[in-house]
Amino acid sequence: MANISFTSSITKFCLITITAILIFFTLSTAKAKNISTKPFQRIYAFGDAETDAGNTKSSTGPTIFRYVSNHPYGQTFFGHPTNRYSDGRLMIDFVAENLSLPYLRPYLNEKANKSHGVNFAFAGSTALTHNFFVNNNLTFDTTPVSLQTQLGWFNEFELSLPTFYRPSVLECEAEYVTDALFWVGEIGANDYAYSYRSSVPTKTIQELATNSVIDFLQALLNKGAKYIVVQGLHPTGCLTLSMEVTPTNDRDNMGCVASVNSRIYSHNTILQAKLNGLREKFPQAIILYADYWNAFQHVFQNPGEYGFDERFKACCGTDGGTYNFNVLFPCGSPPSTACDNPSKYINWDGGHLTEAMYKVMTRLFITGAFCDPPWSHLISKKMQSG
Ligand SMILES: *[C@@H]1O[C@H](CO)[C@@H](O)[C@H](O)[C@H]1NC(C)=O
Ligand SMILES: *[C@@H]1O[C@H](CO)[C@@H](O)[C@H](O)[C@H]1NC(C)=O
Ligand SMILES: *[C@@H]1O[C@H](CO)[C@@H](O)[C@H](O)[C@H]1NC(C)=O
Ligand SMILES: *[C@@H]1O[C@H](CO)[C@@H](O)[C@H](O)[C@H]1NC(C)=O
């Protein structure tokens, strides 16, 4: 009994607090009230290099792509390196543009203005903890950051907010969480890369990595997150790097590395089944699956329709040859050069895609049939709720 009335008085207190905050916002910020023209006021992003907008630097990211702070990274759009692993914008940048929000600033940039959201993504990140790789002697994992680390950063970020923002300390929901879009970018591809041809069974990685993503999402949902987009993995067997290091008889019907792609494909299947379980458990939340695999495959099989004429070769690299990729002299290293027209290439540096490809992918998520449920459903639900 005592417990119930205590909980109920907390709930009342929270409701009063929330109401007070809402009135405060309504009265004091006429511009912010123009909310109805923008579905979201803020985005929080997580993931690996494909979403990382500058949390890693040359010295902290994956070893092969250690020249990310050098020209010609960033040349196409920003005109200078921004520590993004591409020649320009990433999918999360195009998402922010479409929602009329500024580009999300990297969490580790302490001076960045984080009022419209934060980007926690970190190149080289894994779904499984770094310790898993250390304990299994999988030494390719040189990045001590995982999805759990990124959740820890989000918790730190919450604690850094002004206290009036944080009724969550009283276990009720805070607007900066319930109102935000959570973009969970690609995560897990590195887990497979680091354990490739190791003695750790693929099934073990698949089970643990998908569970880790689900645990992470559940933590966000428990905080009150209502709008979440979860990206699947793209066929990493089509990356220049994968093609370069595998025998030519290990190929699938896309002409990509079969042994790599089959593991990635199963991961996506398992993840989607587990997302269904999460949707049942949290029916008030909208959880989109952004089908990166099929969007990528669609473009890979119809490159000309999207302006691409090079699918496998890296735009930026050294030595030309079949793939223009040399592990010793990757993109950004002194002898490397970039192709004249990156927008005709799908692959940028051997391990990551061009801005042109990221732009097409985002368009297919937003307007195409590659989100489940569709992107328009997310936007209309958000607009209905105000
Ligand atoms: C809301 O946004 C529209 C379009 O951007 C603008 O014309 C209008 O003046 C804004 N209203 C307020 C109250 O800021
Ligand atoms: C966002 O994408 C939708 C769907 O393609 C489009 O109608 C809208 O104009 C885009 N908004 C912006 C600001 O680019
Ligand atoms: C951060 O950006 C927002 C919106 O662009 C702006 O209103 C606010 O003043 C900025 N905060 C700081 C500390 O610059
Ligand atoms: C990792 O390597 C250490 C030292 O060589 C060895 O003792 C240990 O059994 C290995 N662990 C696994 C999981 O292979």
CSV table of C-alpha atoms and ligand atoms in Angstrom, one decimal:
chain,number,residue,atom,x,y,z
A,1,MET,CA,0.0,0.0,0.0
A,2,ALA,CA,2.7,2.5,1.1
A,3,ASN,CA,4.5,1.6,-2.1
A,4,ILE,CA,1.6,2.3,-4.3
A,5,SER,CA,0.8,5.7,-2.9
A,6,PHE,CA,4.4,6.6,-3.0
A,7,THR,CA,4.6,5.7,-6.7
A,8,SER,CA,1.4,7.5,-7.4
A,9,SER,CA,2.6,10.7,-5.7
A,10,ILE,CA,5.8,10.5,-7.8
A,11,THR,CA,3.6,10.1,-10.9
A,12,LYS,CA,1.6,13.2,-9.9
A,13,PHE,CA,4.7,15.1,-9.2
A,14,CYS,CA,6.0,14.1,-12.6
A,15,LEU,CA,2.8,15.1,-14.4
A,16,ILE,CA,2.9,18.5,-12.7
A,17,THR,CA,6.6,18.9,-13.6
A,18,ILE,CA,5.9,17.9,-17.2
A,19,THR,CA,2.9,20.2,-17.4
A,20,ALA,CA,5.0,23.0,-16.0
A,21,ILE,CA,7.8,22.4,-18.5
A,22,LEU,CA,5.3,22.2,-21.4
A,23,ILE,CA,3.7,25.5,-20.4
A,24,PHE,CA,7.1,27.0,-20.0
A,25,PHE,CA,8.1,26.0,-23.5
A,26,THR,CA,4.7,27.1,-25.0
A,27,LEU,CA,4.9,30.5,-23.5
A,28,SER,CA,8.5,31.2,-23.7
A,29,THR,CA,9.5,29.9,-27.1
A,30,ALA,CA,7.3,31.1,-29.9
A,31,LYS,CA,9.8,29.9,-32.4
A,32,ALA,CA,10.0,26.4,-30.9
A,33,LYS,CA,6.2,26.3,-31.1
A,34,ASN,CA,6.6,26.2,-34.8
A,35,ILE,CA,7.3,22.5,-34.0
A,36,SER,CA,4.4,21.4,-36.2
A,37,THR,CA,6.4,22.4,-39.3
A,38,LYS,CA,9.2,20.1,-38.2
A,39,PRO,CA,8.4,16.6,-37.1
A,40,PHE,CA,11.4,16.3,-34.8
A,41,GLN,CA,13.4,18.8,-32.8
A,42,ARG,CA,16.3,16.5,-32.1
A,43,ILE,CA,18.0,13.3,-33.2
A,44,TYR,CA,20.3,11.0,-31.3
A,45,ALA,CA,22.4,8.7,-33.5
A,46,PHE,CA,24.5,5.6,-32.8
A,47,GLY,CA,26.4,3.2,-34.9
A,48,ASP,CA,29.8,2.5,-36.6
A,49,ALA,CA,31.9,4.4,-39.2
A,50,GLU,CA,28.9,4.7,-41.5
A,51,THR,CA,27.2,7.0,-39.0
A,52,ASP,CA,30.3,8.5,-37.3
A,53,ALA,CA,30.5,12.3,-38.1
A,54,GLY,CA,33.8,12.9,-36.3
A,55,ASN,CA,33.9,11.1,-33.0
A,56,THR,CA,37.0,9.2,-34.1
A,57,LYS,CA,40.2,10.7,-35.4
A,58,SER,CA,43.1,9.1,-37.3
A,59,SER,CA,44.6,7.8,-34.0
A,60,THR,CA,41.4,6.3,-32.5
A,61,GLY,CA,39.6,4.7,-35.5
A,62,PRO,CA,40.2,1.4,-37.3
A,63,THR,CA,43.9,1.0,-38.3
A,64,ILE,CA,43.4,0.4,-42.0
A,65,PHE,CA,41.5,3.7,-42.4
A,66,ARG,CA,43.8,5.7,-40.1
A,67,TYR,CA,44.1,8.6,-42.7
A,68,VAL,CA,40.5,9.7,-42.2
A,69,SER,CA,41.7,13.2,-41.1
A,70,ASN,CA,43.5,13.7,-44.4
A,71,HIS,CA,42.6,15.0,-47.8
A,72,PRO,CA,40.7,13.8,-49.9
A,73,TYR,CA,38.2,12.7,-47.1
A,74,GLY,CA,35.4,15.2,-47.1
A,75,GLN,CA,36.4,16.9,-50.4
A,76,THR,CA,33.1,16.5,-52.2
A,77,PHE,CA,30.8,18.4,-49.9
A,78,PHE,CA,32.7,19.9,-47.0
A,79,GLY,CA,35.8,20.8,-49.0
A,80,HIS,CA,38.0,19.5,-46.1
A,81,PRO,CA,38.3,16.4,-43.9
A,82,THR,CA,35.7,16.2,-41.1
A,83,ASN,CA,36.7,12.8,-39.8
A,84,ARG,CA,33.7,11.3,-41.7
A,85,TYR,CA,34.6,8.1,-43.5
A,86,SER,CA,33.5,9.3,-46.9
A,87,ASP,CA,34.0,12.0,-49.5
A,88,GLY,CA,31.1,14.0,-48.1
A,89,ARG,CA,27.8,13.5,-46.2
A,90,LEU,CA,26.6,10.3,-44.5
A,91,MET,CA,23.1,8.9,-44.3
A,92,ILE,CA,22.5,10.6,-40.9
A,93,ASP,CA,23.5,13.9,-42.5
A,94,PHE,CA,20.9,13.4,-45.3
A,95,VAL,CA,18.3,12.4,-42.6
A,96,ALA,CA,19.0,15.6,-40.7
A,97,GLU,CA,18.7,17.6,-43.9
A,98,ASN,CA,15.4,16.0,-44.7
A,99,LEU,CA,14.0,16.8,-41.2
A,100,SER,CA,15.3,20.4,-41.6
A,101,LEU,CA,17.7,20.0,-38.6
A,102,PRO,CA,21.3,20.9,-38.5
A,103,TYR,CA,23.9,18.1,-38.9
A,104,LEU,CA,24.3,16.3,-35.6
A,105,ARG,CA,27.5,17.1,-33.8
A,106,PRO,CA,29.9,14.4,-32.5
A,107,TYR,CA,29.4,13.7,-28.8
A,108,LEU,CA,33.2,13.7,-28.1
A,109,ASN,CA,33.4,17.3,-29.4
A,110,GLU,CA,32.8,19.0,-26.1
A,111,LYS,CA,32.2,22.5,-27.6
A,112,ALA,CA,29.6,21.4,-30.1
A,113,ASN,CA,26.1,22.7,-29.8
A,114,LYS,CA,24.0,19.7,-28.9
A,115,SER,CA,20.6,21.4,-28.8
A,116,HIS,CA,19.3,19.5,-31.8
A,117,GLY,CA,20.7,16.2,-30.9
A,118,VAL,CA,24.0,14.3,-30.6
A,119,ASN,CA,25.9,11.8,-32.7
A,120,PHE,CA,27.4,9.0,-30.6
A,121,ALA,CA,28.5,6.8,-33.5
A,122,PHE,CA,32.1,5.7,-33.5
A,123,ALA,CA,34.1,4.0,-36.3
A,124,GLY,CA,35.2,0.5,-35.5
A,125,SER,CA,32.4,0.0,-32.9
A,126,THR,CA,30.9,-3.4,-32.3
A,127,ALA,CA,27.6,-4.7,-31.1
A,128,LEU,CA,29.4,-7.0,-28.7
A,129,THR,CA,31.6,-5.6,-26.0
A,130,HIS,CA,35.3,-5.1,-26.7
A,131,ASN,CA,36.1,-7.6,-24.0
A,132,PHE,CA,34.4,-10.3,-26.0
A,133,PHE,CA,37.0,-9.9,-28.7
A,134,VAL,CA,39.9,-9.6,-26.3
A,135,ASN,CA,38.8,-12.7,-24.5
A,136,ASN,CA,38.6,-14.6,-27.7
A,137,ASN,CA,42.0,-13.4,-29.0
A,138,LEU,CA,40.3,-11.6,-31.9
A,139,THR,CA,43.0,-8.9,-32.2
A,140,PHE,CA,41.6,-7.2,-35.3
A,141,ASP,CA,39.3,-5.3,-32.9
A,142,THR,CA,41.5,-2.4,-31.9
A,143,THR,CA,38.6,-0.1,-31.1
A,144,PRO,CA,37.6,-0.3,-27.4
A,145,VAL,CA,34.1,1.2,-28.2
A,146,SER,CA,30.9,-0.8,-28.5
A,147,LEU,CA,27.2,-0.1,-28.5
A,148,GLN,CA,27.3,-0.4,-24.7
A,149,THR,CA,30.0,2.4,-24.6
A,150,GLN,CA,27.7,4.6,-26.7
A,151,LEU,CA,24.8,3.9,-24.3
A,152,GLY,CA,27.1,5.0,-21.5
A,153,TRP,CA,27.8,8.2,-23.4
A,154,PHE,CA,24.1,8.8,-23.8
A,155,ASN,CA,23.7,8.4,-20.0
A,156,GLU,CA,26.5,10.9,-19.5
A,157,PHE,CA,24.9,13.3,-21.9
A,158,GLU,CA,21.6,13.1,-20.0
A,159,LEU,CA,23.4,13.9,-16.8
A,160,SER,CA,24.9,16.9,-18.4
A,161,LEU,CA,21.5,18.4,-19.2
A,162,PRO,CA,20.1,21.2,-17.0
A,163,THR,CA,18.2,19.6,-14.2
A,164,PHE,CA,14.8,21.1,-15.2
A,165,TYR,CA,15.1,19.0,-18.4
A,166,ARG,CA,15.4,15.8,-16.4
A,167,PRO,CA,12.2,14.7,-14.7
A,168,SER,CA,13.6,11.2,-15.5
A,169,VAL,CA,15.5,11.2,-12.2
A,170,LEU,CA,12.0,10.7,-10.8
A,171,GLU,CA,11.4,7.8,-13.2
A,172,CYS,CA,9.0,9.5,-15.5
A,173,GLU,CA,9.5,10.4,-19.1
A,174,ALA,CA,11.4,13.4,-20.3
A,175,GLU,CA,10.5,15.3,-23.4
A,176,TYR,CA,14.1,15.3,-24.8
A,177,VAL,CA,13.7,11.5,-25.0
A,178,THR,CA,10.0,11.0,-25.9
A,179,ASP,CA,10.1,13.6,-28.6
A,180,ALA,CA,13.3,12.6,-30.3
A,181,LEU,CA,14.2,10.5,-33.2
A,182,PHE,CA,16.7,7.7,-32.3
A,183,TRP,CA,18.7,6.7,-35.3
A,184,VAL,CA,20.4,3.4,-34.6
A,185,GLY,CA,22.8,3.2,-37.6
A,186,GLU,CA,24.5,0.1,-38.9
A,187,ILE,CA,26.1,-1.8,-36.0
A,188,GLY,CA,27.4,-5.4,-36.0
A,189,ALA,CA,29.2,-5.4,-39.3
A,190,ASN,CA,32.5,-5.0,-37.5
A,191,ASP,CA,31.7,-7.9,-35.2
A,192,TYR,CA,31.7,-10.2,-38.2
A,193,ALA,CA,34.7,-8.6,-39.8
A,194,TYR,CA,36.8,-9.1,-36.6
A,195,SER,CA,35.7,-12.7,-36.1
A,196,TYR,CA,36.0,-13.7,-39.8
A,197,ARG,CA,37.6,-17.2,-40.1
A,198,SER,CA,38.2,-17.4,-36.4
A,199,SER,CA,37.3,-20.3,-34.2
A,200,VAL,CA,34.3,-18.5,-32.7
A,201,PRO,CA,31.2,-20.0,-34.4
A,202,THR,CA,29.2,-17.6,-36.6
A,203,LYS,CA,26.0,-18.7,-34.7
A,204,THR,CA,27.5,-17.5,-31.5
A,205,ILE,CA,28.3,-14.0,-32.9
A,206,GLN,CA,24.8,-13.8,-34.5
A,207,GLU,CA,23.0,-14.7,-31.3
A,208,LEU,CA,25.1,-12.4,-29.1
A,209,ALA,CA,25.3,-9.5,-31.5
A,210,THR,CA,21.6,-9.4,-32.2
A,211,ASN,CA,20.8,-9.7,-28.5
A,212,SER,CA,23.2,-6.9,-27.8
A,213,VAL,CA,21.3,-4.6,-30.2
A,214,ILE,CA,18.0,-5.6,-28.7
A,215,ASP,CA,19.3,-5.0,-25.2
A,216,PHE,CA,20.5,-1.5,-26.3
A,217,LEU,CA,17.1,-0.7,-27.9
A,218,GLN,CA,15.3,-1.9,-24.8
A,219,ALA,CA,17.4,0.5,-22.7
A,220,LEU,CA,16.3,3.3,-24.9
A,221,LEU,CA,12.7,2.2,-24.8
A,222,ASN,CA,12.8,2.0,-21.0
A,223,LYS,CA,14.0,5.6,-21.0
A,224,GLY,CA,10.8,6.5,-22.9
A,225,ALA,CA,12.1,6.5,-26.5
A,226,LYS,CA,9.1,6.5,-28.9
A,227,TYR,CA,10.5,6.9,-32.4
A,228,ILE,CA,13.4,4.6,-33.3
A,229,VAL,CA,14.9,3.7,-36.7
A,230,VAL,CA,17.1,0.6,-36.7
A,231,GLN,CA,19.3,0.0,-39.7
A,232,GLY,CA,20.1,-3.5,-40.8
A,233,LEU,CA,23.6,-4.4,-42.2
A,234,HIS,CA,24.5,-3.9,-45.8
A,235,PRO,CA,26.1,-6.7,-47.8
A,236,THR,CA,29.7,-6.0,-46.6
A,237,GLY,CA,30.9,-8.8,-48.9
A,238,CYS,CA,30.5,-6.3,-51.7
A,239,LEU,CA,33.0,-3.9,-50.1
A,240,THR,CA,36.3,-3.5,-52.0
A,241,LEU,CA,38.2,-4.7,-49.0
A,242,SER,CA,36.3,-7.9,-48.8
A,243,MET,CA,36.7,-8.6,-52.5
A,244,GLU,CA,40.5,-7.9,-52.3
A,245,VAL,CA,41.2,-10.4,-49.6
A,246,THR,CA,39.1,-13.4,-50.6
A,247,PRO,CA,39.5,-16.0,-53.3
A,248,THR,CA,37.5,-15.5,-56.5
A,249,ASN,CA,35.6,-18.8,-56.0
A,250,ASP,CA,34.0,-17.3,-52.9
A,251,ARG,CA,31.3,-15.3,-54.7
A,252,ASP,CA,27.5,-15.0,-54.6
A,253,ASN,CA,24.9,-14.1,-57.1
A,254,MET,CA,25.7,-10.3,-56.7
A,255,GLY,CA,29.4,-11.2,-57.6
A,256,CYS,CA,30.3,-10.3,-54.0
A,257,VAL,CA,31.9,-12.4,-51.2
A,258,ALA,CA,29.5,-15.3,-50.5
A,259,SER,CA,31.0,-16.3,-47.1
A,260,VAL,CA,30.8,-12.8,-45.8
A,261,ASN,CA,27.4,-11.9,-47.2
A,262,SER,CA,25.7,-15.1,-46.0
A,263,ARG,CA,26.6,-14.2,-42.4
A,264,ILE,CA,25.4,-10.7,-42.7
A,265,TYR,CA,22.1,-11.8,-44.3
A,266,SER,CA,21.3,-14.2,-41.4
A,267,HIS,CA,22.1,-11.5,-38.9
A,268,ASN,CA,19.5,-9.2,-40.5
A,269,THR,CA,16.9,-12.0,-40.5
A,270,ILE,CA,17.5,-12.8,-36.8
A,271,LEU,CA,17.5,-9.1,-35.9
A,272,GLN,CA,14.1,-8.5,-37.7
A,273,ALA,CA,12.5,-11.4,-35.8
A,274,LYS,CA,13.8,-10.0,-32.5
A,275,LEU,CA,12.5,-6.5,-33.4
A,276,ASN,CA,9.0,-8.0,-33.8
A,277,GLY,CA,9.3,-9.2,-30.2
A,278,LEU,CA,10.3,-5.7,-29.1
A,279,ARG,CA,7.4,-4.1,-30.9
A,280,GLU,CA,5.0,-6.4,-29.0
A,281,LYS,CA,6.6,-5.5,-25.8
A,282,PHE,CA,6.5,-1.7,-26.4
A,283,PRO,CA,3.4,-1.2,-28.5
A,284,GLN,CA,3.4,2.6,-27.9
A,285,ALA,CA,6.7,3.0,-29.7
A,286,ILE,CA,7.3,3.2,-33.5
A,287,ILE,CA,10.2,1.0,-34.4
A,288,LEU,CA,11.3,1.1,-38.0
A,289,TYR,CA,13.6,-1.4,-39.6
A,290,ALA,CA,15.6,0.4,-42.4
A,291,ASP,CA,16.4,-2.4,-44.8
A,292,TYR,CA,19.9,-1.5,-45.7
A,293,TRP,CA,20.6,-4.9,-47.3
A,294,ASN,CA,17.8,-4.7,-49.8
A,295,ALA,CA,18.2,-1.0,-50.6
A,296,PHE,CA,21.9,-1.7,-51.3
A,297,GLN,CA,21.2,-4.8,-53.3
A,298,HIS,CA,18.6,-2.9,-55.4
A,299,VAL,CA,21.2,-0.2,-56.4
A,300,PHE,CA,24.0,-2.7,-56.8
A,301,GLN,CA,21.9,-4.6,-59.3
A,302,ASN,CA,20.7,-1.5,-61.1
A,303,PRO,CA,23.7,0.9,-60.8
A,304,GLY,CA,23.1,2.8,-64.0
A,305,GLU,CA,19.6,3.9,-62.8
A,306,TYR,CA,21.3,5.7,-60.0
A,307,GLY,CA,24.3,7.2,-62.0
A,308,PHE,CA,26.9,4.6,-60.9
A,309,ASP,CA,29.3,3.0,-63.3
A,310,GLU,CA,31.7,1.5,-60.8
A,311,ARG,CA,30.5,-1.0,-58.2
A,312,PHE,CA,33.6,-2.7,-56.8
A,313,LYS,CA,36.6,-0.4,-57.3
A,314,ALA,CA,37.4,2.1,-54.6
A,315,CYS,CA,37.3,5.7,-55.7
A,316,CYS,CA,40.2,6.7,-53.4
A,317,GLY,CA,43.2,4.4,-53.1
A,318,THR,CA,46.6,3.5,-54.4
A,319,ASP,CA,47.9,1.4,-57.3
A,320,GLY,CA,44.8,1.2,-59.5
A,321,GLY,CA,44.4,-2.5,-60.5
A,322,THR,CA,41.2,-4.4,-60.2
A,323,TYR,CA,40.1,-2.7,-57.0
A,324,ASN,CA,42.3,0.4,-56.5
A,325,PHE,CA,42.9,-0.8,-53.0
A,326,ASN,CA,46.2,-1.4,-51.1
A,327,VAL,CA,46.1,-2.1,-47.4
A,328,LEU,CA,49.5,-0.6,-47.0
A,329,PHE,CA,48.6,2.7,-48.7
A,330,PRO,CA,44.9,3.3,-48.1
A,331,CYS,CA,42.9,6.4,-49.0
A,332,GLY,CA,44.4,9.5,-47.4
A,333,SER,CA,48.0,8.1,-47.2
A,334,PRO,CA,50.5,10.2,-49.2
A,335,PRO,CA,50.6,8.1,-52.4
A,336,SER,CA,46.8,7.7,-52.7
A,337,THR,CA,44.6,9.6,-55.1
A,338,ALA,CA,40.9,10.0,-55.6
A,339,CYS,CA,38.9,9.3,-58.8
A,340,ASP,CA,37.7,12.3,-60.8
A,341,ASN,CA,34.0,11.6,-60.3
A,342,PRO,CA,33.2,10.0,-56.9
A,343,SER,CA,29.5,10.2,-57.7
A,344,LYS,CA,30.0,7.4,-60.3
A,345,TYR,CA,31.5,5.1,-57.6
A,346,ILE,CA,29.6,3.2,-54.9
A,347,ASN,CA,32.8,2.6,-52.9
A,348,TRP,CA,34.9,5.5,-51.5
A,349,ASP,CA,37.9,4.1,-49.7
A,350,GLY,CA,37.6,0.3,-49.8
A,351,GLY,CA,35.7,0.0,-46.6
A,352,HIS,CA,33.1,2.8,-46.8
A,353,LEU,CA,30.7,4.2,-49.4
A,354,THR,CA,30.6,7.5,-51.3
A,355,GLU,CA,28.4,10.4,-50.5
A,356,ALA,CA,26.5,9.6,-53.7
A,357,MET,CA,25.7,6.1,-52.5
A,358,TYR,CA,24.7,7.3,-49.0
A,359,LYS,CA,22.4,9.9,-50.6
A,360,VAL,CA,20.7,7.3,-52.7
A,361,MET,CA,20.3,4.9,-49.7
A,362,THR,CA,18.7,7.7,-47.6
A,363,ARG,CA,16.3,8.5,-50.4
A,364,LEU,CA,15.3,4.9,-50.7
A,365,PHE,CA,14.7,4.7,-46.9
A,366,ILE,CA,12.6,7.9,-46.9
A,367,THR,CA,10.6,7.6,-50.1
A,368,GLY,CA,11.1,4.0,-51.2
A,369,ALA,CA,9.7,0.7,-49.9
A,370,PHE,CA,12.8,0.0,-47.8
A,371,CYS,CA,11.6,0.9,-44.3
A,372,ASP,CA,9.2,-1.3,-42.4
A,373,PRO,CA,6.9,0.3,-41.4
A,374,PRO,CA,7.4,3.1,-43.9
A,375,TRP,CA,9.1,6.4,-43.1
A,376,SER,CA,5.8,8.2,-43.8
A,377,HIS,CA,4.2,6.3,-41.0
A,378,LEU,CA,6.8,7.4,-38.5
A,379,ILE,CA,6.4,11.1,-39.6
A,380,SER,CA,2.6,11.0,-39.5
A,381,LYS,CA,2.5,9.3,-36.1
A,382,LYS,CA,4.9,12.0,-34.8
A,383,MET,CA,2.9,14.8,-36.3
A,384,GLN,CA,-0.3,13.5,-34.7
A,385,SER,CA,1.3,13.4,-31.3
A,386,GLY,CA,2.4,17.0,-31.7
B,1,LIG,C1,6.5,29.2,-38.6
B,1,LIG,O1,7.3,28.7,-39.8
B,1,LIG,C2,6.8,29.3,-41.0
B,1,LIG,C3,7.5,28.7,-42.2
B,1,LIG,O2,8.8,28.5,-41.9
B,1,LIG,C4,7.0,30.8,-40.9
B,1,LIG,O3,6.5,31.4,-42.1
B,1,LIG,C5,6.2,31.4,-39.7
B,1,LIG,O4,6.4,32.8,-39.6
B,1,LIG,C6,6.6,30.7,-38.4
B,1,LIG,N1,5.8,31.1,-37.3
B,1,LIG,C7,6.3,31.4,-36.1
B,1,LIG,C8,5.3,31.8,-35.0
B,1,LIG,O5,7.5,31.5,-35.9
B,2,LIG,C1,12.1,14.9,-47.2
B,2,LIG,O1,11.7,13.8,-47.9
B,2,LIG,C2,10.4,13.9,-48.4
B,2,LIG,C3,10.1,12.6,-49.0
B,2,LIG,O2,10.9,12.4,-50.2
B,2,LIG,C4,10.1,15.1,-49.3
B,2,LIG,O3,8.8,15.1,-49.7
B,2,LIG,C5,10.5,16.3,-48.5
B,2,LIG,O4,10.5,17.4,-49.4
B,2,LIG,C6,11.9,16.2,-48.0
B,2,LIG,N1,12.2,17.4,-47.2
B,2,LIG,C7,13.3,18.1,-47.2
B,2,LIG,C8,13.4,19.3,-46.4
B,2,LIG,O5,14.2,17.8,-48.0
B,3,LIG,C1,22.6,26.1,-30.2
B,3,LIG,O1,21.8,26.1,-31.3
B,3,LIG,C2,20.5,26.6,-31.1
B,3,LIG,C3,19.7,26.4,-32.4
B,3,LIG,O2,20.5,26.5,-33.5
B,3,LIG,C4,20.5,28.0,-30.7
B,3,LIG,O3,19.2,28.5,-30.5
B,3,LIG,C5,21.3,28.1,-29.4
B,3,LIG,O4,21.5,29.5,-29.0
B,3,LIG,C6,22.7,27.5,-29.6
B,3,LIG,N1,23.4,27.4,-28.3
B,3,LIG,C7,24.6,27.9,-28.0
B,3,LIG,C8,25.1,27.7,-26.7
B,3,LIG,O5,25.2,28.4,-28.9
B,4,LIG,C1,43.9,-16.8,-26.1
B,4,LIG,O1,45.3,-16.8,-26.1
B,4,LIG,C2,45.8,-17.2,-24.8
B,4,LIG,C3,47.3,-17.0,-24.9
B,4,LIG,O2,47.9,-17.6,-26.0
B,4,LIG,C4,45.4,-18.6,-24.5
B,4,LIG,O3,45.9,-19.0,-23.2
B,4,LIG,C5,43.9,-18.7,-24.5
B,4,LIG,O4,43.4,-20.0,-24.3
B,4,LIG,C6,43.3,-18.1,-25.8
B,4,LIG,N1,41.8,-18.0,-25.7
B,4,LIG,C7,41.0,-18.5,-26.6
B,4,LIG,C8,39.5,-18.3,-26.3
B,4,LIG,O5,41.4,-19.0,-27.6
